[in-house]
């Protein structure tokens, strides 16, 4: 068994786990960070993506023996919260990026990492990023996800305010048959 003390979402956290255990299992089962989802469990779908020392990793194929003391891990819970949403989370809601929502935490974490590294990507660069990091979505066809990242980048660069962004939704519009955020969107983008 290995004992590790790491920073997870800014909080000092100590855990004990088998060297061969998956990071996704420690996060979810031991530390209660269930925002990180496990889809394929074999590194192919990106839904378990977290940031480890500034780099994206798929936590389902990251063994605990690869984690060192003082490593920094960011999960979807550390990207933003209901009262303090990250631009990517807001954009995901406005663009209907969270349909079934299963892929959403992985995309949110991945998009945050992209914008941390490049806050003015082209659409092509966004698509390449998702492809490179194996973020898969079966519901959306990717276009709303790329739209969301492009708008989130505008928010990050300060070219649009959050208020202006929400105004994209017409006042009094009906939810049925519309592209308005689903009632469950907030929970999906924050991993709750
Ligand atoms: S669950 Fe980790 S890549 Fe699919
Ligand atoms: S929203 Fe369903 S898989 Fe992406």
Coordinates of N, CA, C and O and ligand atoms in Angstrom, one line a residue:
X1 N 0.8 -1.2 0.0 CA 0.0 0.0 0.0 C 0.9 1.3 0.0 O 2.0 1.3 0.6
X2 N 0.4 2.3 -0.7 CA 1.1 3.5 -0.7 C 0.4 4.6 0.0 O -0.9 4.7 -0.1
X3 N 1.1 5.5 0.7 CA 0.4 6.6 1.3 C 0.9 7.9 0.6 O 2.1 8.0 0.4
X4 N 0.0 8.7 0.2 CA 0.3 9.9 -0.6 C -0.4 11.1 0.0 O -1.6 11.0 0.3
X5 N 0.3 12.2 0.0 CA -0.3 13.5 0.4 C -0.2 14.4 -0.8 O 0.9 14.7 -1.3
X6 N -1.3 14.8 -1.4 CA -1.4 15.5 -2.6 C -2.3 16.7 -2.4 O -3.0 16.8 -1.4
X7 N -2.3 17.6 -3.4 CA -3.2 18.7 -3.4 C -4.3 18.4 -4.4 O -4.1 18.2 -5.6
X8 N -5.6 18.2 -3.9 CA -6.7 18.0 -4.8 C -7.6 19.1 -4.8 O -8.2 19.5 -3.7
X9 N -7.8 19.8 -5.9 CA -8.7 21.0 -6.0 C -8.3 22.0 -4.9 O -9.1 22.6 -4.3
X10 N -7.0 22.1 -4.7 CA -6.5 23.1 -3.8 C -6.4 22.7 -2.3 O -6.0 23.5 -1.4
X11 N -6.9 21.5 -2.0 CA -7.0 21.1 -0.6 C -5.9 19.9 -0.4 O -5.9 19.0 -1.2
X12 N -5.2 20.0 0.7 CA -4.2 19.0 1.0 C -5.0 17.7 1.4 O -5.8 17.8 2.3
X13 N -4.6 16.6 0.7 CA -5.4 15.4 0.9 C -4.5 14.2 1.0 O -3.5 14.1 0.2
X14 N -4.7 13.4 2.1 CA -3.8 12.2 2.2 C -4.7 11.0 2.0 O -5.8 10.9 2.5
X15 N -4.2 10.0 1.3 CA -4.9 8.8 1.1 C -3.9 7.6 1.1 O -2.7 7.8 0.9
X16 N -4.4 6.4 1.4 CA -3.6 5.2 1.3 C -4.3 4.3 0.3 O -5.5 4.1 0.4
X17 N -3.6 3.8 -0.6 CA -4.2 2.9 -1.7 C -3.1 2.0 -2.2 O -1.9 2.2 -2.1
X18 N -3.6 0.9 -2.9 CA -2.7 0.0 -3.5 C -2.0 0.6 -4.7 O -2.6 1.4 -5.4
X19 N -0.8 0.3 -4.9 CA 0.0 0.9 -6.0 C -0.7 0.7 -7.3 O -0.6 1.5 -8.2
X20 N -1.4 -0.4 -7.5 CA -2.0 -0.8 -8.8 C -3.4 -0.2 -8.9 O -4.1 -0.3 -10.0
X21 N -3.9 0.4 -7.9 CA -5.3 1.0 -7.9 C -5.4 2.2 -8.9 O -4.4 2.9 -9.1
X22 N -6.5 2.3 -9.5 CA -6.7 3.4 -10.5 C -7.0 4.7 -9.7 O -7.8 4.7 -8.8
X23 N -6.4 5.8 -10.3 CA -6.7 7.1 -9.7 C -8.2 7.4 -9.7 O -8.7 7.9 -8.7
X24 N -8.9 7.0 -10.7 CA -10.3 7.3 -10.8 C -11.1 6.6 -9.6 O -12.0 7.1 -9.0
X25 N -10.6 5.4 -9.2 CA -11.3 4.7 -8.1 C -11.0 5.4 -6.8 O -11.9 5.5 -5.9
X26 N -9.8 5.8 -6.6 CA -9.4 6.5 -5.4 C -10.2 7.8 -5.3 O -10.8 8.2 -4.2
X27 N -10.3 8.6 -6.4 CA -11.1 9.8 -6.4 C -12.5 9.6 -6.1 O -13.1 10.2 -5.2
X28 N -13.1 8.6 -6.7 CA -14.6 8.4 -6.6 C -14.9 7.7 -5.3 O -15.8 8.1 -4.6
X29 N -14.2 6.5 -5.1 CA -14.7 5.6 -4.0 C -14.1 6.0 -2.6 O -14.8 5.8 -1.6
X30 N -12.9 6.5 -2.7 CA -12.3 6.8 -1.4 C -12.5 8.3 -1.0 O -12.7 8.6 0.2
X31 N -12.4 9.2 -2.0 CA -12.4 10.6 -1.6 C -13.8 11.2 -1.9 O -14.0 12.4 -1.7
X32 N -14.7 10.4 -2.5 CA -16.0 11.0 -2.7 C -16.2 12.0 -3.8 O -17.2 12.7 -4.0
X33 N -15.1 12.1 -4.7 CA -15.2 13.0 -5.8 C -15.8 12.4 -7.0 O -15.1 12.0 -8.0
X34 N -17.1 12.2 -7.0 CA -17.8 11.4 -8.0 C -18.1 12.2 -9.2 O -18.8 11.7 -10.1
X35 N -17.7 13.5 -9.3 CA -17.9 14.2 -10.5 C -17.1 13.6 -11.6 O -17.5 13.7 -12.8
X36 N -16.0 13.0 -11.3 CA -15.2 12.3 -12.4 C -16.0 11.0 -12.7 O -16.2 10.2 -11.8
X37 N -16.4 10.9 -13.9 CA -17.1 9.7 -14.3 C -16.2 8.6 -15.0 O -15.1 9.0 -15.5
X38 N -16.6 7.4 -14.9 CA -15.9 6.3 -15.6 C -16.8 5.7 -16.6 O -17.8 5.2 -16.3
X39 N -16.4 5.8 -17.9 CA -17.2 5.3 -19.0 C -16.6 3.9 -19.4 O -17.0 2.9 -18.9
X40 N -15.5 4.0 -20.3 CA -14.9 2.8 -20.8 C -14.0 2.1 -19.8 O -13.9 0.9 -19.8
X41 N -13.4 2.9 -18.9 CA -12.5 2.3 -17.9 C -11.2 1.8 -18.6 O -10.4 1.2 -17.9
X42 N -10.9 2.1 -19.8 CA -9.7 1.6 -20.5 C -9.0 2.7 -21.3 O -8.3 2.4 -22.3
X43 N -9.2 4.0 -21.0 CA -8.5 5.0 -21.6 C -9.0 5.5 -23.0 O -8.3 6.2 -23.7
X44 N -10.2 5.1 -23.4 CA -10.7 5.4 -24.7 C -11.7 6.5 -24.8 O -11.9 7.0 -25.9
X45 N -12.3 6.9 -23.8 CA -13.5 7.9 -23.9 C -13.3 9.3 -23.3 O -14.0 10.2 -23.6
X46 N -12.3 9.4 -22.4 CA -12.0 10.7 -21.8 C -13.0 11.2 -20.8 O -12.8 12.3 -20.2
X47 N -14.0 10.4 -20.4 CA -14.9 11.0 -19.4 C -14.3 11.1 -18.0 O -14.8 11.8 -17.2
X48 N -13.2 10.3 -17.8 CA -12.6 10.3 -16.5 C -11.4 11.3 -16.4 O -10.6 11.3 -15.4
X49 N -11.3 12.2 -17.4 CA -10.2 13.2 -17.5 C -10.0 14.1 -16.2 O -11.0 14.7 -15.8
X50 N -8.8 14.2 -15.7 CA -8.5 15.1 -14.7 C -7.2 15.8 -15.0 O -6.5 15.4 -16.0
X51 N -6.8 16.9 -14.3 CA -5.6 17.5 -14.6 C -4.6 17.1 -13.5 O -4.9 17.3 -12.3
X52 N -3.4 16.6 -13.9 CA -2.4 16.2 -13.0 C -1.2 17.0 -13.3 O -0.6 16.9 -14.4
X53 N -0.8 17.8 -12.3 CA 0.4 18.7 -12.5 C 0.3 19.5 -13.8 O 1.3 19.6 -14.6
X54 N -0.9 20.0 -14.1 CA -1.1 20.9 -15.3 C -1.3 20.1 -16.6 O -1.5 20.8 -17.6
X55 N -1.3 18.8 -16.5 CA -1.5 18.1 -17.8 C -2.7 17.2 -17.7 O -3.0 16.6 -16.6
X56 N -3.4 17.0 -18.8 CA -4.6 16.1 -18.8 C -4.1 14.7 -18.7 O -3.2 14.2 -19.4
X57 N -4.8 13.9 -17.8 CA -4.6 12.5 -17.8 C -6.0 11.8 -17.7 O -6.9 12.4 -17.2
X58 N -6.0 10.6 -18.2 CA -7.3 9.8 -18.0 C -7.1 9.0 -16.7 O -6.2 8.2 -16.7
X59 N -7.9 9.3 -15.7 CA -7.7 8.8 -14.4 C -7.9 7.3 -14.3 O -7.5 6.6 -13.4
X60 N -8.7 6.8 -15.3 CA -8.9 5.3 -15.3 C -7.7 4.5 -15.7 O -7.7 3.3 -15.5
X61 N -6.8 5.1 -16.3 CA -5.6 4.4 -16.7 C -4.3 4.9 -16.0 O -3.2 4.6 -16.3
X62 N -4.6 5.8 -15.0 CA -3.5 6.3 -14.2 C -3.4 5.5 -12.9 O -4.3 5.6 -12.0
X63 N -2.4 4.8 -12.7 CA -2.2 4.0 -11.5 C -1.7 4.8 -10.3 O -0.9 5.8 -10.5
X64 N -2.0 4.5 -9.1 CA -1.6 5.2 -7.9 C -0.1 5.3 -7.8 O 0.5 6.2 -7.3
X65 N 0.6 4.2 -8.3 CA 2.1 4.2 -8.2 C 2.7 5.4 -9.0 O 3.9 5.7 -8.8
X66 N 1.9 6.0 -9.9 CA 2.4 7.1 -10.7 C 2.3 8.4 -10.0 O 2.8 9.5 -10.4
X67 N 1.5 8.4 -8.9 CA 1.2 9.6 -8.2 C 2.3 9.8 -7.1 O 2.7 8.9 -6.4
X68 N 2.9 11.1 -7.0 CA 3.9 11.4 -6.1 C 3.3 12.3 -5.0 O 2.3 13.0 -5.2
X69 N 4.0 12.4 -3.8 CA 3.6 13.3 -2.8 C 3.7 14.7 -3.5 O 4.6 15.0 -4.3
X70 N 2.8 15.6 -3.1 CA 2.7 17.0 -3.5 C 2.3 17.2 -4.9 O 2.3 18.3 -5.5
X71 N 1.9 16.1 -5.6 CA 1.3 16.3 -6.9 C 0.0 17.1 -6.8 O -0.7 17.1 -5.7
X72 N -0.3 17.8 -7.9 CA -1.6 18.7 -7.9 C -2.6 18.1 -8.9 O -2.2 17.9 -10.0
X73 N -3.7 17.8 -8.3 CA -4.8 17.2 -9.1 C -6.0 18.1 -9.2 O -6.4 18.7 -8.1
X74 N -6.6 18.4 -10.3 CA -7.8 19.1 -10.4 C -8.9 18.2 -11.1 O -8.6 17.7 -12.2
X75 N -10.0 18.1 -10.4 CA -11.1 17.3 -11.0 C -12.2 18.4 -11.3 O -12.1 19.6 -11.1
X76 N -13.3 17.9 -11.9 CA -14.4 18.8 -12.3 C -14.9 19.6 -11.1 O -15.2 20.8 -11.2
X77 N -14.8 19.1 -9.9 CA -15.3 19.8 -8.7 C -14.4 21.0 -8.4 O -14.8 22.0 -7.8
X78 N -13.1 21.0 -8.9 CA -12.2 22.1 -8.7 C -12.2 23.1 -9.8 O -11.5 24.1 -9.8
X79 N -12.9 22.8 -10.9 CA -13.0 23.8 -12.0 C -13.9 25.0 -11.7 O -13.6 26.1 -11.9
X80 N -15.1 24.6 -11.1 CA -16.0 25.7 -10.7 C -17.1 25.1 -9.9 O -17.3 23.8 -9.9
X81 N -17.9 25.9 -9.3 CA -19.0 25.4 -8.5 C -20.3 26.2 -8.9 O -20.2 27.2 -9.6
X82 N -21.4 25.7 -8.4 CA -22.7 26.4 -8.7 C -22.6 27.9 -8.5 O -23.2 28.6 -9.3
X83 N -22.0 28.3 -7.4 CA -21.9 29.8 -7.2 C -20.7 30.5 -7.8 O -20.6 31.7 -7.7
X84 N -19.9 29.7 -8.4 CA -18.7 30.3 -9.0 C -18.3 29.4 -10.3 O -17.3 28.8 -10.3
X85 N -19.2 29.5 -11.3 CA -19.0 28.7 -12.5 C -17.8 29.2 -13.3 O -17.6 30.4 -13.4
X86 N -17.1 28.2 -13.8 CA -16.0 28.6 -14.8 C -16.7 28.9 -16.1 O -17.7 28.4 -16.5
X87 N -16.1 29.8 -16.9 CA -16.6 30.2 -18.2 C -17.0 29.0 -19.1 O -18.0 29.0 -19.8
X88 N -16.2 27.9 -19.0 CA -16.5 26.7 -19.8 C -17.8 26.1 -19.3 O -18.7 25.7 -20.2
X89 N -18.1 26.1 -18.0 CA -19.3 25.5 -17.5 C -20.5 26.3 -17.9 O -21.6 25.8 -18.3
X90 N -20.4 27.7 -17.9 CA -21.5 28.5 -18.3 C -21.8 28.3 -19.8 O -22.9 28.1 -20.2
X91 N -20.7 28.3 -20.6 CA -20.9 28.1 -22.1 C -21.5 26.7 -22.4 O -22.3 26.6 -23.3
X92 N -21.1 25.7 -21.6 CA -21.7 24.4 -21.8 C -23.2 24.4 -21.6 O -24.0 23.8 -22.4
X93 N -23.7 25.2 -20.6 CA -25.1 25.3 -20.3 C -25.8 26.0 -21.5 O -26.8 25.6 -22.0
X94 N -25.2 27.2 -21.9 CA -25.9 28.0 -22.9 C -26.0 27.3 -24.2 O -27.0 27.4 -24.9
X95 N -24.9 26.5 -24.5 CA -24.9 25.8 -25.8 C -25.5 24.4 -25.8 O -25.4 23.7 -26.8
X96 N -26.1 24.0 -24.7 CA -26.7 22.7 -24.6 C -25.6 21.6 -24.8 O -25.9 20.5 -25.4
X97 N -24.4 21.8 -24.2 CA -23.4 20.8 -24.4 C -23.6 19.6 -23.5 O -23.0 18.6 -23.8
X98 N -24.4 19.7 -22.5 CA -24.6 18.6 -21.6 C -26.0 17.9 -22.0 O -27.0 18.4 -21.5
X99 N -25.9 16.9 -22.8 CA -27.2 16.2 -23.1 C -27.4 15.1 -22.1 O -27.9 15.3 -21.1
X100 N -26.9 13.9 -22.4 CA -27.0 12.8 -21.4 C -26.1 13.2 -20.2 O -26.3 12.9 -19.1
X101 N -25.0 14.0 -20.6 CA -24.1 14.5 -19.5 C -23.0 13.6 -19.1 O -22.2 14.0 -18.3
X102 N -23.0 12.4 -19.6 CA -22.0 11.5 -19.1 C -20.5 11.9 -19.5 O -19.6 11.8 -18.7
X103 N -20.4 12.5 -20.7 CA -19.1 12.9 -21.1 C -18.7 14.3 -20.5 O -17.5 14.7 -20.6
X104 N -19.7 15.0 -19.9 CA -19.5 16.4 -19.6 C -18.3 16.7 -18.7 O -17.5 17.6 -19.0
X105 N -18.2 16.0 -17.5 CA -17.1 16.4 -16.7 C -15.7 16.3 -17.4 O -14.9 17.2 -17.2
X106 N -15.5 15.3 -18.2 CA -14.3 15.1 -18.9 C -14.0 16.3 -19.9 O -12.9 16.8 -20.0
X107 N -15.1 16.7 -20.6 CA -15.0 17.8 -21.5 C -14.7 19.1 -20.8 O -14.0 19.9 -21.3
X108 N -15.4 19.3 -19.7 CA -15.2 20.5 -18.9 C -13.8 20.7 -18.4 O -13.1 21.7 -18.6
X109 N -13.2 19.6 -17.9 CA -11.9 19.6 -17.4 C -10.9 19.8 -18.6 O -10.0 20.6 -18.5
X110 N -11.1 19.1 -19.7 CA -10.3 19.2 -20.8 C -10.3 20.6 -21.4 O -9.2 21.2 -21.8
X111 N -11.5 21.2 -21.5 CA -11.6 22.5 -22.1 C -11.0 23.6 -21.2 O -10.4 24.5 -21.7
X112 N -11.1 23.4 -19.9 CA -10.4 24.3 -19.0 C -8.9 24.3 -19.2 O -8.2 25.3 -19.3
X113 N -8.4 23.1 -19.3 CA -6.9 22.9 -19.6 C -6.5 23.6 -20.9 O -5.5 24.2 -21.0
X114 N -7.3 23.4 -21.9 CA -7.0 24.0 -23.2 C -7.0 25.5 -23.1 O -6.0 26.2 -23.5
X115 N -8.0 26.1 -22.4 CA -8.0 27.6 -22.3 C -6.9 28.1 -21.4 O -6.5 29.2 -21.5
X116 N -6.5 27.3 -20.4 CA -5.4 27.7 -19.5 C -4.1 27.9 -20.4 O -3.3 28.7 -20.1
X117 N -4.1 27.0 -21.4 CA -2.9 27.0 -22.2 C -3.0 27.9 -23.4 O -2.0 28.4 -23.9
X118 N -4.2 28.0 -23.9 CA -4.4 28.9 -25.1 C -5.8 29.5 -25.1 O -6.8 28.7 -25.3
X119 N -5.9 30.8 -24.7 CA -7.2 31.3 -24.5 C -7.8 31.9 -25.8 O -8.8 32.5 -25.8
X120 N -7.1 31.6 -26.9 CA -7.7 32.1 -28.2 C -7.5 31.0 -29.3 O -6.9 31.2 -30.4
X121 N -8.1 29.8 -29.1 CA -7.9 28.7 -30.0 C -8.8 28.9 -31.2 O -9.8 29.6 -31.2
X122 N -8.4 28.3 -32.3 CA -9.3 28.3 -33.5 C -10.2 27.1 -33.3 O -10.0 26.2 -32.5
X123 N -11.3 27.0 -34.1 CA -12.2 25.8 -34.0 C -11.4 24.5 -34.3 O -11.7 23.5 -33.6
X124 N -10.5 24.6 -35.2 CA -9.7 23.5 -35.6 C -8.9 23.0 -34.4 O -8.8 21.8 -34.1
X125 N -8.3 24.0 -33.7 CA -7.5 23.6 -32.5 C -8.3 23.0 -31.4 O -7.9 22.1 -30.7
X126 N -9.6 23.5 -31.3 CA -10.4 22.9 -30.2 C -10.7 21.4 -30.6 O -10.6 20.5 -29.8
X127 N -11.1 21.2 -31.9 CA -11.4 19.8 -32.3 C -10.1 18.9 -32.2 O -10.2 17.8 -31.7
X128 N -9.0 19.5 -32.6 CA -7.7 18.7 -32.4 C -7.5 18.3 -31.0 O -7.0 17.2 -30.7
X129 N -7.7 19.3 -30.1 CA -7.5 19.1 -28.7 C -8.4 17.9 -28.1 O -7.9 17.0 -27.4
X130 N -9.6 18.0 -28.5 CA -10.5 16.9 -28.1 C -10.1 15.6 -28.6 O -10.1 14.6 -27.9
X131 N -9.6 15.6 -29.9 CA -9.2 14.3 -30.5 C -8.0 13.8 -29.8 O -7.9 12.6 -29.5
X132 N -7.0 14.7 -29.6 CA -5.7 14.3 -29.0 C -6.0 13.7 -27.6 O -5.3 12.8 -27.2
X133 N -6.9 14.4 -26.9 CA -7.1 13.9 -25.5 C -8.2 12.9 -25.4 O -8.7 12.6 -24.2
X134 N -8.7 12.4 -26.5 CA -9.7 11.3 -26.5 C -11.0 11.6 -25.8 O -11.5 10.8 -25.1
X135 N -11.4 12.9 -25.9 CA -12.7 13.2 -25.4 C -13.8 12.8 -26.4 O -13.9 13.4 -27.5
X136 N -14.6 11.9 -26.0 CA -15.7 11.4 -26.9 C -17.1 11.8 -26.4 O -17.3 11.8 -25.2
X137 N -18.0 12.2 -27.3 CA -19.4 12.5 -27.0 C -20.3 11.8 -28.0 O -20.1 12.0 -29.2
X138 N -21.2 11.0 -27.5 CA -22.1 10.3 -28.4 C -23.4 11.1 -28.7 O -24.1 10.7 -29.6
X139 N -23.6 12.2 -28.0 CA -24.9 12.8 -28.1 C -24.9 14.1 -29.0 O -25.9 14.3 -29.7
X140 N -23.9 14.9 -29.0 CA -24.0 16.3 -29.5 C -23.5 16.5 -30.9 O -23.8 17.5 -31.5
X141 N -22.7 15.5 -31.4 CA -22.1 15.8 -32.7 C -21.0 16.8 -32.7 O -20.5 17.2 -33.7
X142 N -20.6 17.2 -31.5 CA -19.4 18.0 -31.2 C -19.6 19.5 -31.5 O -18.9 20.4 -30.9
X143 N -20.5 19.9 -32.5 CA -20.5 21.3 -32.9 C -20.9 22.2 -31.7 O -20.2 23.2 -31.5
X144 N -21.9 21.8 -30.9 CA -22.2 22.7 -29.7 C -21.0 22.8 -28.7 O -20.9 23.8 -28.0
X145 N -20.2 21.7 -28.7 CA -19.1 21.7 -27.7 C -18.0 22.6 -28.2 O -17.4 23.4 -27.4
X146 N -17.8 22.6 -29.5 CA -16.8 23.6 -30.0 C -17.3 25.0 -29.9 O -16.6 25.9 -29.5
X147 N -18.6 25.2 -30.2 CA -19.2 26.6 -30.0 C -19.0 27.0 -28.6 O -18.7 28.2 -28.3
X148 N -19.2 26.1 -27.6 CA -19.1 26.5 -26.2 C -17.7 26.9 -25.9 O -17.5 27.9 -25.2
X149 N -16.7 26.1 -26.4 CA -15.3 26.5 -26.0 C -15.0 27.9 -26.7 O -14.3 28.7 -26.0
X150 N -15.5 28.1 -27.9 CA -15.1 29.4 -28.5 C -15.7 30.5 -27.7 O -15.1 31.6 -27.6
X151 N -17.0 30.4 -27.2 CA -17.6 31.4 -26.4 C -16.9 31.5 -25.0 O -16.8 32.6 -24.5
X152 N -16.6 30.4 -24.5 CA -15.9 30.4 -23.2 C -14.6 31.2 -23.3 O -14.2 31.9 -22.4
X153 N -13.9 31.0 -24.4 CA -12.7 31.7 -24.6 C -12.9 33.2 -24.6 O -12.1 34.0 -24.1
X154 N -14.0 33.7 -25.2 CA -14.4 35.1 -25.2 C -14.6 35.6 -23.8 O -14.1 36.7 -23.5
X155 N -15.2 34.8 -23.0 CA -15.4 35.2 -21.6 C -14.1 35.2 -20.9 O -13.8 36.2 -20.1
X156 N -13.2 34.3 -21.1 CA -11.9 34.2 -20.5 C -11.1 35.5 -20.9 O -10.4 36.1 -20.1
X157 N -11.2 35.9 -22.2 CA -10.4 37.0 -22.7 C -11.1 38.4 -22.3 O -10.5 39.4 -22.6
X158 N -12.2 38.3 -21.7 CA -12.9 39.5 -21.3 C -13.6 40.2 -22.4 O -14.0 41.4 -22.3
X159 N -13.9 39.6 -23.5 CA -14.5 40.2 -24.7 C -16.0 40.2 -24.6 O -16.7 40.8 -25.4
X160 N -16.5 39.4 -23.6 CA -18.0 39.3 -23.4 C -18.2 39.1 -21.9 O -17.4 38.4 -21.2
X161 N -19.2 39.7 -21.4 CA -19.5 39.5 -19.9 C -20.4 38.3 -19.8 O -21.2 38.0 -20.7
X162 N -20.5 37.8 -18.6 CA -21.3 36.6 -18.3 C -22.8 37.1 -18.5 O -23.6 36.3 -19.1
X163 N -23.1 38.3 -18.1 CA -24.5 38.8 -18.3 C -24.9 38.9 -19.8 O -26.0 38.4 -20.1
X164 N -24.0 39.4 -20.6 CA -24.3 39.4 -22.0 C -24.5 38.0 -22.6 O -25.3 37.8 -23.5
X165 N -23.7 37.1 -22.1 CA -23.7 35.8 -22.6 C -25.1 35.1 -22.3 O -25.7 34.5 -23.1
X166 N -25.6 35.3 -21.1 CA -26.9 34.8 -20.7 C -28.0 35.4 -21.5 O -29.0 34.8 -21.7
X167 N -27.7 36.6 -22.0 CA -28.8 37.3 -22.8 C -29.0 36.7 -24.1 O -30.0 36.9 -24.8
X168 N -28.1 35.7 -24.5 CA -28.4 35.0 -25.7 C -29.7 34.2 -25.6 O -30.2 33.7 -26.6
X169 N -30.1 34.0 -24.4 CA -31.4 33.3 -24.1 C -32.5 34.3 -24.1 O -32.5 35.1 -23.2
X170 N -33.5 34.3 -25.0 CA -34.6 35.3 -25.0 C -35.4 35.1 -23.7 O -35.7 34.0 -23.3
X171 N -35.8 36.3 -23.2 CA -36.6 36.3 -22.0 C -37.9 35.7 -22.2 O -38.6 35.9 -23.2
X172 N -38.4 34.9 -21.3 CA -39.7 34.3 -21.3 C -39.8 33.1 -22.4 O -40.9 32.6 -22.6
X173 N -38.7 32.7 -22.9 CA -38.8 31.7 -23.9 C -39.2 30.4 -23.3 O -38.9 30.1 -22.1
X174 N -39.8 29.5 -24.1 CA -40.3 28.2 -23.5 C -39.2 27.2 -23.6 O -38.4 27.2 -24.5
X175 N -39.2 26.4 -22.6 CA -38.1 25.3 -22.5 C -38.4 24.2 -23.5 O -37.4 23.7 -24.1
X176 N -39.6 23.9 -23.7 CA -40.0 22.8 -24.6 C -39.6 23.0 -26.0 O -39.9 24.0 -26.6
X177 N -38.8 22.1 -26.5 CA -38.4 22.2 -28.0 C -37.5 23.3 -28.2 O -37.2 23.7 -29.4
X178 N -36.9 23.9 -27.2 CA -35.9 25.0 -27.4 C -34.5 24.5 -27.1 O -34.3 23.4 -26.6
X179 N -33.6 25.5 -27.3 CA -32.2 25.1 -26.9 C -31.9 25.7 -25.5 O -30.7 25.9 -25.2
X180 N -32.9 26.0 -24.7 CA -32.6 26.6 -23.4 C -31.9 25.5 -22.5 O -32.1 24.3 -22.7
X181 N -31.1 25.9 -21.6 CA -30.4 24.9 -20.7 C -31.5 24.0 -20.0 O -32.5 24.5 -19.5
X182 N -31.1 22.8 -20.0 CA -32.0 21.8 -19.3 C -31.9 22.1 -17.8 O -30.9 22.5 -17.3
X183 N -33.0 21.7 -17.0 CA -32.9 21.9 -15.6 C -31.7 21.2 -15.0 O -31.2 21.6 -13.9
X184 N -31.3 20.1 -15.6 CA -30.2 19.3 -15.0 C -28.8 19.8 -15.4 O -27.8 19.2 -15.0
X185 N -28.8 20.8 -16.3 CA -27.5 21.3 -16.9 C -26.5 21.6 -15.8 O -25.3 21.3 -15.9
X186 N -26.9 22.4 -14.8 CA -26.0 22.9 -13.7 C -25.3 21.7 -13.1 O -24.1 21.6 -12.9
X187 N -26.1 20.7 -12.7 CA -25.6 19.5 -12.0 C -24.6 18.8 -12.9 O -23.5 18.3 -12.5
X188 N -24.9 18.7 -14.2 CA -24.0 18.0 -15.1 C -22.7 18.7 -15.3 O -21.6 18.1 -15.4
X189 N -22.7 20.1 -15.5 CA -21.4 20.8 -15.7 C -20.6 20.9 -14.5 O -19.4 21.2 -14.6
X190 N -21.2 20.7 -13.3 CA -20.4 20.8 -12.1 C -20.0 19.5 -11.5 O -19.3 19.3 -10.5
X191 N -20.5 18.4 -12.2 CA -20.2 17.1 -11.7 C -21.0 16.6 -10.5 O -20.7 15.5 -10.0
X192 N -22.0 17.3 -10.1 CA -22.8 16.9 -8.9 C -23.9 15.9 -9.3 O -24.5 15.3 -8.4
Ligands
LIG1 S1 -13.3 6.1 -18.5 FE1 -11.3 6.7 -18.6 S2 -11.0 7.0 -20.7 FE2 -13.0 6.2 -20.6
LIG2 S1 -23.7 14.5 -23.8 FE1 -24.1 12.4 -23.9 S2 -22.1 11.5 -24.4 FE2 -21.8 13.7 -24.5

